């Protein structure tokens, strides 16, 4: 369980994230929507202790993420290319991440075999460093590396933005399965309202750092969101 | 027969046709065109607004002084050369000796260019699809490449001597022709090397060929099979006697310029000018696995060094400086009261990698730092890995430089003390310092004259790292016990090394204190 208490983060006296209280429970698939600058990515960064909160705390299983490192062992995230190591080949990167979770090369290979369709032949044995891959393929590497860690908390920033349509569908399927079967907490931000309402059980709408809507997804949710984003 | 004559006539008509002749001045015209100037002004902006440029005023002033100092040194060399030559070889004509040296300068110039010259390729990318003629872009590329300190250097080194010695002896005409020849030969080197570097960039065999050729010439000269100095003296003395010979360098310069231009015109596609992506293979360093996680992290650092331009040049500089001892370890210094002179190279050689690479221990990985810090890797473990890397590098340098022991065995204990200091204290201090560097680095840029991520503190640190051992050594030295000073340095290093557990804990805490500042800085880049 992740608990957010009174968290505030400001840049130049403007609150980018300001959330009095929020909770994520196991088995929840949460979608974060909002226009650019709403504070989605900053919230994720706070969650991963990549930026320091001005006020408040985020507890992951009752431990403050800014104090202990325990959360690292069960949390996986991919926000942007900064999460990859650019001068490695995809294989080397997977083995490195695997090693951090005490997985042998054989374990990693076995895991990657399940990603053959997702990778579509353009990642493994491609003869490229990660920095030479296209943005979409880098993203696939990032997602696969996340799942390789068998995380219990998964954070993905705009996972649908750079993927081709088939991969988007596959990802949707994977995420749905994972949250239900493995009792994970999955946090996804997206601008794609269709996908988000399709995948997520719960949707948080952010505006200028605040959560202005916290809704359980129903058949009307898409309509509701579209009305909000109407120009 | 008639056919041949006709062909010749046609050819003659063709190359001397008025329109054709006019087109020969195309490069010159384009050189001075408005477009070239606009593009150059963009380049100027991109230089000053680039991330690699020292941002603070203090830093710019410091760099300004550094450059001024270098140029003045060259100028001084230029002016005093005549005097030196005269006092070293009183019986010979200084001008002849001088002429004998010129070819060595150009040989050195070729090597320097190979190391320092960069290809201004990527900068044309945004212009390729604009309504600008390819010829103009190529002219711009050529013009832009001329702005290089290696092209400025000959002015400072050669002109003074020409003024002070050659003009009085041979007259103004010969001196002018001589100056022109030097400048044209610089152009010849410049455009010739641009072509070679470009070729070597695309095809590694050119690189191999180049190195073999240079080594072969160096060997021939070294074993007196072929005297470059005699040849050089012959060439340039003739030049002084017959000023019209300036046409030869002119022709050479024009040929390389046109060749370069032709190559660029035919290959103005980014994929053809930038490196062909060879097949990248995964590497596995199984021998590192015996050290567990620390070994794994070292493997990561090794890949970082081998696969990225800037860390690669930093590491190779550290390697090159292993021969530094050849300059300093001379019999004249091998007396106890000059030990201070020996300690410096010893520290420098065994610690250069730590100082150079270690200062940016975290910044090297700035582009993947978010990922590293959210991965299942305790920070203490990460820091341990870095320290392990430093001590390995220093130890390797120590082992290699032990060869200097053949010069004099007393060099060994001095180097050992320096090594212990680097291992035990310098590593820790450098990493401590690294937790204060909040600037990310772009790995793809080369290291020379790249000040990205470098602040005034960086220079101060490099200075401090060099001075601390002297602070330990000099008190003993001045009280007349140089060997005790050496021993003290070694002991301090050793004790500090034994406390490395404490150091790791301390460094982890320090890192945590500034973790978010580091992360923020790295993201901004």
Coordinates of N, CA and C in Angstrom, one line a residue, chain A:
Chain A
X1 N 0.8 -1.2 0.0 CA 0.0 0.0 0.0 C 0.9 1.3 0.0
X2 N 0.5 2.2 -0.8 CA 1.2 3.5 -0.8 C 0.3 4.6 -0.3
X3 N 0.8 5.3 0.7 CA 0.0 6.4 1.3 C 0.7 7.7 1.0
X4 N 0.0 8.7 0.6 CA 0.6 10.0 0.4 C 0.0 11.0 1.4
X5 N 0.8 11.6 2.2 CA 0.3 12.5 3.2 C 0.8 13.9 3.0
X6 N -0.1 14.8 2.7 CA 0.2 16.2 2.6 C 1.4 16.6 1.8
X7 N 1.5 16.0 0.6 CA 2.7 16.2 -0.1 C 2.6 17.5 -0.9
X8 N 3.7 18.4 -0.8 CA 3.7 19.6 -1.6 C 5.1 19.7 -2.3
X9 N 5.1 20.0 -3.5 CA 6.3 20.3 -4.2 C 6.1 21.6 -5.1
X10 N 6.9 22.6 -4.9 CA 6.8 23.8 -5.7 C 8.0 24.1 -6.4
X11 N 7.9 24.7 -7.6 CA 9.0 25.3 -8.3 C 8.7 26.8 -8.4
X12 N 9.6 27.6 -8.0 CA 9.4 29.1 -8.1 C 8.1 29.5 -7.5
X13 N 7.8 29.0 -6.3 CA 6.6 29.4 -5.6 C 5.3 28.9 -6.2
X14 N 5.4 28.1 -7.3 CA 4.1 27.6 -7.8 C 4.1 26.1 -7.4
X15 N 3.0 25.7 -6.8 CA 2.9 24.3 -6.4 C 2.6 23.5 -7.6
X16 N 3.6 22.5 -7.9 CA 3.4 21.6 -9.0 C 2.7 20.4 -8.6
X17 N 2.9 20.0 -7.3 CA 2.1 18.9 -6.8 C 1.7 19.3 -5.4
X18 N 0.4 19.1 -5.1 CA -0.1 19.5 -3.8 C -1.3 18.5 -3.5
X19 N -1.0 17.5 -2.8 CA -2.0 16.4 -2.5 C -2.1 16.2 -1.0
X20 N -3.2 16.5 -0.4 CA -3.4 16.4 1.0 C -3.4 14.9 1.4
X21 N -4.1 14.0 0.7 CA -4.0 12.6 1.1 C -4.5 11.8 0.0
X22 N -3.8 10.6 -0.2 CA -4.1 9.7 -1.3 C -3.6 8.3 -0.9
X23 N -4.3 7.3 -1.4 CA -3.9 6.0 -1.1 C -4.0 5.1 -2.3
X24 N -3.0 4.2 -2.5 CA -3.1 3.2 -3.6 C -3.0 1.9 -2.9
X25 N -4.0 1.0 -3.3 CA -4.0 -0.3 -2.7 C -3.6 -1.4 -3.7
X26 N -3.1 -2.6 -3.2 CA -2.7 -3.7 -4.0 C -3.8 -4.1 -4.9
X27 N -3.4 -4.5 -6.2 CA -4.4 -4.9 -7.1 C -5.1 -3.8 -7.9
X28 N -4.7 -2.5 -7.6 CA -5.3 -1.4 -8.2 C -4.5 -1.0 -9.5
X29 N -5.2 -0.7 -10.5 CA -4.6 -0.2 -11.7 C -5.0 1.2 -11.9
X30 N -4.1 2.2 -11.6 CA -4.6 3.6 -11.5 C -4.1 4.4 -12.7
X31 N -5.0 5.1 -13.3 CA -4.6 6.0 -14.4 C -4.6 7.4 -14.0
X32 N -3.5 8.1 -14.4 CA -3.4 9.5 -14.1 C -3.5 10.3 -15.4
X33 N -4.5 11.2 -15.4 CA -4.7 12.0 -16.6 C -4.6 13.5 -16.2
X34 N -4.4 14.3 -17.2 CA -4.3 15.7 -17.0 C -3.4 16.3 -18.1
X35 N -3.6 17.6 -18.3 CA -2.9 18.3 -19.4 C -1.4 18.5 -19.0
X36 N -0.6 18.9 -20.0 CA 0.8 19.1 -19.7 C 1.0 20.1 -18.5
X37 N 1.9 19.8 -17.6 CA 2.1 20.7 -16.5 C 1.2 20.5 -15.3
X38 N 0.4 19.4 -15.4 CA -0.6 19.2 -14.3 C 0.1 18.6 -13.1
X39 N 1.3 18.0 -13.3 CA 2.1 17.5 -12.2 C 2.2 16.0 -12.1
X40 N 1.8 15.3 -13.2 CA 1.8 13.9 -13.2 C 3.2 13.3 -13.0
X41 N 4.1 13.8 -13.9 CA 5.5 13.2 -13.8 C 6.2 13.6 -12.5
X42 N 5.9 14.8 -12.0 CA 6.5 15.2 -10.7 C 6.0 14.3 -9.6
X43 N 4.7 14.0 -9.7 CA 4.1 13.1 -8.6 C 4.9 11.7 -8.7
X44 N 5.1 11.2 -9.9 CA 5.9 10.0 -10.0 C 7.3 10.1 -9.5
X45 N 7.9 11.2 -9.8 CA 9.3 11.4 -9.3 C 9.3 11.5 -7.8
X46 N 8.3 12.1 -7.2 CA 8.2 12.1 -5.7 C 8.1 10.7 -5.2
X47 N 7.3 10.0 -5.8 CA 7.0 8.6 -5.4 C 8.3 7.8 -5.5
X48 N 9.2 8.1 -6.4 CA 10.4 7.3 -6.6 C 11.6 8.0 -5.9
X49 N 11.3 9.1 -5.1 CA 12.3 9.8 -4.4 C 13.4 10.4 -5.4
X50 N 12.9 10.8 -6.5 CA 13.8 11.5 -7.4 C 13.8 13.0 -7.3
X51 N 12.8 13.5 -6.7 CA 12.8 14.9 -6.3 C 12.4 15.0 -4.8
X52 N 12.9 16.0 -4.1 CA 12.6 16.2 -2.7 C 11.3 16.9 -2.5
X53 N 10.5 16.4 -1.7 CA 9.2 17.1 -1.4 C 9.5 18.3 -0.5
X54 N 8.7 19.4 -0.7 CA 8.9 20.5 0.2 C 8.2 20.2 1.5
X55 N 7.1 19.5 1.4 CA 6.4 19.2 2.7 C 5.8 17.8 2.5
X56 N 5.5 17.1 3.6 CA 4.8 15.9 3.5 C 5.6 14.7 3.2
X57 N 5.0 13.5 3.1 CA 5.7 12.3 2.9 C 4.9 11.3 2.1
X58 N 5.7 10.4 1.5 CA 5.0 9.3 0.8 C 5.5 8.0 1.4
X59 N 4.5 7.2 1.9 CA 4.9 6.0 2.5 C 4.6 4.8 1.6
X60 N 5.6 4.0 1.4 CA 5.4 2.8 0.7 C 5.5 1.6 1.7
X61 N 4.4 0.9 1.9 CA 4.4 -0.1 2.9 C 4.9 0.4 4.3
X62 N 4.3 1.6 4.6 CA 4.6 2.2 5.9 C 6.0 2.8 6.0
X63 N 6.8 2.7 5.0 CA 8.2 3.3 5.1 C 8.3 4.5 4.2
X64 N 8.8 5.6 4.7 CA 9.0 6.8 3.9 C 10.0 6.5 2.8
X65 N 9.6 6.8 1.6 CA 10.5 6.5 0.4 C 11.7 7.3 0.4
X66 N 11.6 8.5 1.1 CA 12.8 9.4 1.1 C 13.8 9.0 2.2
X67 N 13.4 8.1 3.1 CA 14.3 7.7 4.2 C 14.9 6.3 4.0
X68 N 14.1 5.3 3.6 CA 14.7 4.0 3.4 C 14.8 3.7 1.9
X69 N 15.6 2.6 1.6 CA 15.7 2.2 0.2 C 14.9 0.9 0.0
X70 N 14.1 0.5 1.0 CA 13.5 -0.8 0.9 C 12.6 -0.9 -0.4
X71 N 11.9 0.2 -0.7 CA 11.0 0.2 -1.8 C 11.6 -0.2 -3.1
X72 N 12.9 0.0 -3.2 CA 13.6 -0.3 -4.5 C 13.5 -1.7 -4.9
X73 N 13.4 -2.6 -3.9 CA 13.4 -4.0 -4.2 C 12.1 -4.5 -4.8
X74 N 11.0 -3.8 -4.6 CA 9.7 -4.2 -5.2 C 9.1 -3.2 -6.1
X75 N 9.8 -2.1 -6.4 CA 9.2 -1.1 -7.3 C 10.0 -1.0 -8.6
X76 N 9.3 -1.0 -9.7 CA 9.9 -0.8 -11.0 C 9.3 0.4 -11.7
X77 N 10.1 1.2 -12.4 CA 9.5 2.4 -13.0 C 10.2 2.6 -14.4
X78 N 9.4 3.2 -15.3 CA 10.0 3.7 -16.5 C 9.3 5.1 -16.8
X79 N 10.0 6.2 -16.6 CA 9.4 7.5 -16.9 C 9.9 8.0 -18.2
X80 N 11.2 7.9 -18.4 CA 11.8 8.4 -19.7 C 13.1 7.6 -20.0
X81 N 13.8 8.1 -21.0 CA 15.0 7.4 -21.4 C 16.1 7.4 -20.3
X82 N 15.9 8.4 -19.4 CA 16.9 8.5 -18.3 C 16.9 7.2 -17.4
X83 N 16.0 6.3 -17.6 CA 16.0 5.1 -16.8 C 16.7 4.0 -17.5
X84 N 17.2 4.2 -18.7 CA 18.0 3.2 -19.4 C 19.5 3.6 -19.3
X85 N 20.3 2.6 -19.6 CA 21.7 2.9 -19.7 C 22.1 2.8 -21.2
X86 N 22.4 4.0 -21.7 CA 22.4 4.1 -23.2 C 23.5 3.4 -23.9
X87 N 24.6 3.2 -23.3 CA 25.7 2.6 -24.0 C 25.8 1.1 -23.8
X88 N 24.7 0.5 -23.4 CA 24.7 -0.9 -23.3 C 23.8 -1.5 -24.4
X89 N 24.0 -2.7 -24.8 CA 23.1 -3.4 -25.7 C 21.9 -3.7 -24.9
X90 N 20.7 -3.9 -25.5 CA 19.5 -4.3 -24.7 C 19.8 -5.5 -23.8
X91 N 20.5 -6.5 -24.4 CA 20.7 -7.7 -23.6 C 21.5 -7.4 -22.4
X92 N 22.6 -6.7 -22.6 CA 23.5 -6.3 -21.5 C 22.7 -5.6 -20.4
X93 N 21.8 -4.7 -20.8 CA 20.9 -4.0 -19.9 C 20.0 -5.0 -19.1
X94 N 19.4 -5.9 -19.8 CA 18.5 -6.8 -19.1 C 19.3 -7.7 -18.1
X95 N 20.5 -8.1 -18.5 CA 21.3 -9.0 -17.6 C 21.7 -8.2 -16.4
X96 N 22.0 -6.9 -16.6 CA 22.4 -6.0 -15.5 C 21.2 -5.9 -14.5
X97 N 20.1 -5.5 -15.0 CA 18.9 -5.4 -14.2 C 18.6 -6.7 -13.5
X98 N 18.7 -7.8 -14.3 CA 18.4 -9.1 -13.7 C 19.4 -9.4 -12.5
X99 N 20.6 -9.0 -12.7 CA 21.6 -9.3 -11.7 C 21.3 -8.5 -10.4
X100 N 20.7 -7.3 -10.5 CA 20.4 -6.5 -9.4 C 19.2 -7.2 -8.6
X101 N 18.5 -8.1 -9.3 CA 17.5 -8.9 -8.6 C 17.8 -10.3 -8.5
X102 N 19.1 -10.6 -8.5 CA 19.6 -12.0 -8.3 C 19.0 -13.0 -9.3
X103 N 18.9 -12.5 -10.6 CA 18.4 -13.5 -11.6 C 19.6 -13.9 -12.4
X104 N 19.7 -15.1 -12.7 CA 20.8 -15.6 -13.6 C 20.5 -15.2 -15.0
X105 N 21.5 -15.4 -15.9 CA 21.4 -15.1 -17.3 C 20.3 -16.0 -17.9
X106 N 20.3 -17.3 -17.4 CA 19.3 -18.2 -17.9 C 17.9 -17.7 -17.5
X107 N 17.7 -17.2 -16.3 CA 16.4 -16.7 -15.9 C 16.0 -15.6 -16.8
X108 N 16.9 -14.7 -17.0 CA 16.6 -13.5 -17.9 C 16.2 -13.9 -19.3
X109 N 17.0 -14.9 -19.8 CA 16.7 -15.4 -21.2 C 15.3 -16.0 -21.2
X110 N 15.0 -16.7 -20.2 CA 13.7 -17.4 -20.2 C 12.6 -16.3 -20.2
X111 N 12.8 -15.3 -19.3 CA 11.8 -14.3 -19.2 C 11.6 -13.5 -20.6
X112 N 12.8 -13.3 -21.2 CA 12.7 -12.5 -22.4 C 12.0 -13.3 -23.6
X113 N 12.1 -14.6 -23.5 CA 11.5 -15.4 -24.5 C 10.0 -15.1 -24.6
X114 N 9.4 -14.8 -23.5 CA 8.0 -14.4 -23.4 C 7.7 -13.1 -24.1
X115 N 8.7 -12.3 -24.4 CA 8.5 -11.0 -24.9 C 8.8 -10.9 -26.4
X116 N 9.0 -12.1 -27.0 CA 9.3 -12.1 -28.4 C 8.4 -11.3 -29.3
X117 N 7.1 -11.6 -29.1 CA 6.1 -10.9 -29.9 C 6.1 -9.4 -29.7
X118 N 6.3 -9.0 -28.4 CA 6.3 -7.6 -28.0 C 7.5 -6.9 -28.7
X119 N 8.6 -7.5 -28.6 CA 9.8 -6.9 -29.2 C 9.8 -6.9 -30.7
X120 N 9.1 -7.8 -31.3 CA 8.9 -7.8 -32.8 C 10.2 -7.9 -33.5
X121 N 11.2 -8.6 -32.9 CA 12.5 -8.9 -33.6 C 13.4 -7.7 -33.8
X122 N 13.0 -6.5 -33.2 CA 13.9 -5.4 -33.5 C 14.7 -4.9 -32.2
X123 N 14.7 -5.8 -31.2 CA 15.4 -5.4 -30.0 C 16.5 -6.3 -29.6
X124 N 16.2 -7.6 -29.4 CA 17.2 -8.6 -29.1 C 18.0 -8.9 -30.3
X125 N 19.3 -9.0 -30.1 CA 20.3 -9.3 -31.2 C 20.1 -8.3 -32.4
X126 N 19.8 -7.1 -32.0 CA 19.7 -6.1 -33.1 C 21.0 -5.5 -33.5
X127 N 22.0 -5.8 -32.7 CA 23.4 -5.2 -33.0 C 23.4 -3.7 -32.8
X128 N 22.6 -3.2 -31.8 CA 22.6 -1.8 -31.6 C 22.8 -1.6 -30.1
X129 N 23.3 -0.4 -29.7 CA 23.2 0.0 -28.3 C 21.9 0.6 -28.1
X130 N 21.5 0.7 -26.8 CA 20.2 1.3 -26.5 C 20.0 2.7 -27.1
X131 N 21.1 3.5 -27.1 CA 21.0 4.8 -27.6 C 20.7 4.9 -29.0
X132 N 21.0 3.8 -29.8 CA 20.7 3.8 -31.2 C 19.3 3.3 -31.6
X133 N 18.6 2.9 -30.5 CA 17.2 2.4 -30.8 C 16.3 3.5 -31.0
X134 N 15.1 3.3 -31.7 CA 14.1 4.3 -31.8 C 13.5 4.5 -30.4
X135 N 12.8 5.6 -30.3 CA 12.1 6.0 -29.0 C 11.2 4.9 -28.6
X136 N 10.4 4.4 -29.5 CA 9.4 3.3 -29.2 C 10.1 2.1 -28.7
X137 N 11.2 1.7 -29.4 CA 11.9 0.5 -29.0 C 12.6 0.7 -27.7
X138 N 13.1 1.9 -27.4 CA 13.7 2.2 -26.1 C 12.7 1.9 -25.0
X139 N 11.5 2.4 -25.4 CA 10.4 2.3 -24.4 C 10.1 0.8 -24.1
X140 N 10.1 0.0 -25.2 CA 9.9 -1.4 -25.0 C 10.9 -2.1 -24.1
X141 N 12.2 -1.6 -24.3 CA 13.2 -2.1 -23.4 C 12.9 -1.7 -22.0
X142 N 12.5 -0.5 -21.8 CA 12.2 0.0 -20.4 C 11.1 -0.8 -19.8
X143 N 10.1 -1.1 -20.5 CA 8.9 -1.8 -19.9 C 9.3 -3.2 -19.6
X144 N 10.0 -3.9 -20.5 CA 10.4 -5.2 -20.3 C 11.3 -5.3 -19.1
X145 N 12.3 -4.3 -19.0 CA 13.2 -4.3 -17.8 C 12.4 -4.2 -16.5
X146 N 11.3 -3.4 -16.6 CA 10.5 -3.2 -15.4 C 9.8 -4.5 -15.0
X147 N 9.2 -5.2 -16.0 CA 8.5 -6.4 -15.7 C 9.5 -7.5 -15.2
X148 N 10.7 -7.5 -15.8 CA 11.7 -8.5 -15.4 C 11.9 -8.5 -13.9
X149 N 11.8 -7.3 -13.3 CA 12.0 -7.2 -11.9 C 10.9 -7.8 -11.0
X150 N 9.9 -8.4 -11.7 CA 8.7 -8.9 -11.0 C 8.3 -7.9 -9.9
X151 N 7.9 -6.7 -10.3 CA 7.7 -5.7 -9.3 C 6.3 -5.8 -8.6
X152 N 6.1 -5.3 -7.5 CA 4.8 -5.2 -6.9 C 4.2 -3.8 -7.0
X153 N 5.1 -2.9 -7.3 CA 4.6 -1.5 -7.7 C 5.2 -1.2 -9.0
X154 N 4.4 -0.8 -10.0 CA 4.9 -0.5 -11.3 C 4.5 0.9 -11.7
X155 N 5.4 1.8 -12.1 CA 5.1 3.1 -12.5 C 5.5 3.4 -13.9
X156 N 4.6 3.7 -14.8 CA 4.9 4.0 -16.2 C 4.3 5.4 -16.6
X157 N 5.2 6.2 -17.2 CA 4.8 7.5 -17.6 C 4.5 7.5 -19.1
X158 N 3.3 7.8 -19.4 CA 2.9 7.8 -20.8 C 3.3 6.6 -21.6
X159 N 2.9 5.4 -21.2 CA 3.5 4.2 -21.9 C 2.9 4.1 -23.3
X160 N 1.8 4.7 -23.6 CA 1.2 4.5 -24.9 C 1.7 5.5 -26.0
X161 N 2.4 6.5 -25.5 CA 2.7 7.6 -26.4 C 3.6 7.2 -27.6
X162 N 4.6 6.4 -27.3 CA 5.6 6.1 -28.4 C 5.4 4.7 -29.0
X163 N 4.4 4.0 -28.6 CA 4.3 2.6 -29.1 C 3.5 2.5 -30.3
X164 N 3.7 1.5 -31.1 CA 2.9 1.3 -32.3 C 1.6 0.7 -31.9
X165 N 0.5 0.7 -32.7 CA -0.8 0.3 -32.3 C -0.8 -1.2 -31.7
X166 N -0.1 -2.1 -32.4 CA -0.1 -3.5 -31.9 C 0.5 -3.6 -30.5
X167 N 1.6 -2.9 -30.3 CA 2.3 -2.9 -29.0 C 1.4 -2.3 -28.0
X168 N 0.7 -1.3 -28.3 CA -0.2 -0.7 -27.4 C -1.3 -1.7 -26.9
X169 N -1.8 -2.4 -27.8 CA -2.8 -3.4 -27.5 C -2.2 -4.5 -26.5
X170 N -1.0 -4.9 -26.9 CA -0.3 -5.9 -26.1 C -0.1 -5.4 -24.7
X171 N 0.3 -4.2 -24.6 CA 0.6 -3.6 -23.3 C -0.6 -3.5 -22.5
X172 N -1.7 -3.1 -23.1 CA -3.0 -3.0 -22.4 C -3.3 -4.4 -21.8
X173 N -3.2 -5.4 -22.6 CA -3.5 -6.8 -22.2 C -2.6 -7.2 -21.0
X174 N -1.3 -6.9 -21.2 CA -0.3 -7.3 -20.1 C -0.7 -6.6 -18.8
X175 N -0.9 -5.3 -18.8 CA -1.2 -4.6 -17.6 C -2.4 -5.1 -16.9
X176 N -3.5 -5.3 -17.7 CA -4.7 -5.8 -17.1 C -4.5 -7.1 -16.3
X177 N -3.7 -8.0 -17.0 CA -3.5 -9.3 -16.4 C -2.7 -9.2 -15.1
X178 N -1.6 -8.4 -15.2 CA -0.7 -8.3 -14.1 C -1.4 -7.8 -12.8
X179 N -2.2 -6.7 -13.0 CA -2.8 -6.1 -11.8 C -3.7 -7.1 -11.1
X180 N -4.4 -7.8 -11.9 CA -5.4 -8.7 -11.3 C -4.8 -10.0 -10.7
X181 N -3.8 -10.6 -11.5 CA -3.3 -11.8 -11.0 C -2.2 -11.7 -10.0
X182 N -1.4 -10.6 -10.1 CA -0.3 -10.5 -9.2 C -0.5 -9.6 -8.0
X183 N -1.7 -9.0 -8.0 CA -2.0 -8.1 -6.9 C -1.0 -6.9 -6.8
X184 N -0.7 -6.4 -8.0 CA 0.3 -5.3 -8.0 C -0.4 -3.9 -7.9
X185 N 0.4 -2.9 -7.6 CA -0.1 -1.5 -7.8 C 0.5 -1.0 -9.1
X186 N -0.4 -0.7 -10.0 CA 0.2 -0.2 -11.3 C -0.3 1.2 -11.5
X187 N 0.7 2.1 -11.7 CA 0.4 3.5 -11.9 C 0.7 3.9 -13.3
X188 N -0.2 4.4 -14.1 CA 0.0 4.8 -15.4 C -0.5 6.2 -15.7
X189 N 0.4 7.0 -16.4 CA -0.2 8.3 -16.8 C -0.3 8.2 -18.3
X190 N -1.3 9.0 -18.8 CA -1.5 8.9 -20.2 C -2.3 10.1 -20.7
X191 N -2.1 10.4 -22.0 CA -3.0 11.4 -22.6 C -4.1 10.7 -23.4
X192 N -3.9 9.4 -23.5 CA -4.9 8.6 -24.4 C -6.0 8.2 -23.5
X193 N -7.1 8.9 -23.6 CA -8.3 8.7 -22.7 C -8.9 7.3 -22.9
X194 N -8.9 6.9 -24.2 CA -9.5 5.6 -24.5 C -8.8 4.5 -23.8
X195 N -7.4 4.5 -23.9 CA -6.7 3.4 -23.3 C -6.8 3.4 -21.8
X196 N -6.7 4.6 -21.2 CA -6.7 4.7 -19.8 C -8.0 4.2 -19.2
X197 N -9.1 4.6 -19.8 CA -10.4 4.2 -19.3 C -10.6 2.7 -19.6
X198 N -9.9 2.2 -20.6 CA -10.0 0.8 -20.9 C -9.2 0.0 -19.9
X199 N -8.1 0.4 -19.5 CA -7.2 -0.4 -18.7 C -7.4 -0.2 -17.2
X200 N -7.6 1.1 -16.8 CA -7.5 1.4 -15.3 C -8.8 1.2 -14.6
X201 N -8.7 0.8 -13.4 CA -9.9 0.6 -12.5 C -10.2 2.0 -11.9
X202 N -9.2 2.8 -11.8 CA -9.4 4.0 -11.0 C -8.7 5.1 -11.8
X203 N -9.3 6.2 -11.9 CA -8.7 7.3 -12.6 C -8.6 8.6 -11.8
X204 N -7.4 9.1 -11.8 CA -7.2 10.4 -11.1 C -7.0 11.5 -12.1
X205 N -7.7 12.5 -11.9 CA -7.6 13.7 -12.9 C -6.8 14.8 -12.1
X206 N -5.7 15.2 -12.7 CA -4.9 16.2 -12.1 C -5.0 17.5 -12.8
X207 N -5.0 18.6 -12.0 CA -5.0 19.9 -12.6 C -4.1 20.8 -11.7
X208 N -3.1 21.4 -12.2 CA -2.2 22.3 -11.4 C -1.8 21.7 -10.1
X209 N -1.4 20.4 -10.1 CA -0.9 19.8 -8.9 C -1.9 19.2 -8.0
X210 N -3.1 19.4 -8.3 CA -4.2 18.9 -7.4 C -4.9 17.7 -8.1
X211 N -5.3 16.8 -7.2 CA -6.2 15.7 -7.8 C -7.6 16.3 -7.7
X212 N -8.2 16.6 -8.9 CA -9.5 17.2 -8.8 C -10.6 16.2 -9.0
X213 N -10.3 15.0 -9.5 CA -11.3 13.9 -9.6 C -10.6 12.6 -9.3
X214 N -11.3 11.8 -8.5 CA -10.8 10.4 -8.2 C -11.9 9.5 -8.4
X215 N -12.0 8.8 -9.6 CA -13.2 8.1 -9.9 C -12.9 6.6 -10.2
X216 N -13.8 5.8 -9.8 CA -13.7 4.4 -10.2 C -14.3 4.3 -11.6
X217 N -13.6 3.6 -12.5 CA -13.9 3.6 -13.9 C -15.3 2.9 -14.1
X218 N -16.2 3.5 -14.8 CA -17.4 2.9 -15.2 C -17.6 3.2 -16.6
X219 N -18.7 2.8 -17.2 CA -19.0 2.9 -18.6 C -19.0 4.4 -19.0
X220 N -19.4 5.3 -18.0 CA -19.5 6.7 -18.3 C -18.2 7.5 -18.1
X221 N -17.2 6.8 -17.6 CA -16.0 7.6 -17.3 C -15.4 8.3 -18.5
X222 N -15.3 7.6 -19.6 CA -14.7 8.2 -20.8 C -15.4 9.5 -21.2
X223 N -16.8 9.4 -21.2 CA -17.6 10.5 -21.5 C -17.3 11.7 -20.5
X224 N -17.2 11.3 -19.3 CA -16.9 12.3 -18.2 C -15.6 13.1 -18.5
X225 N -14.6 12.3 -18.8 CA -13.3 12.8 -19.0 C -13.3 13.7 -20.3
X226 N -13.9 13.2 -21.3 CA -14.0 13.9 -22.6 C -14.6 15.3 -22.4
X227 N -15.6 15.3 -21.5 CA -16.3 16.6 -21.2 C -15.3 17.5 -20.5
X228 N -14.5 17.0 -19.6 CA -13.5 17.8 -18.9 C -12.5 18.4 -19.9
X229 N -12.0 17.6 -20.8 CA -10.9 18.0 -21.7 C -11.4 18.8 -22.9
X230 N -12.8 18.9 -23.0 CA -13.4 19.6 -24.1 C -12.8 21.1 -24.2
X231 N -12.5 21.5 -25.4 CA -12.0 22.9 -25.5 C -13.1 23.8 -26.1

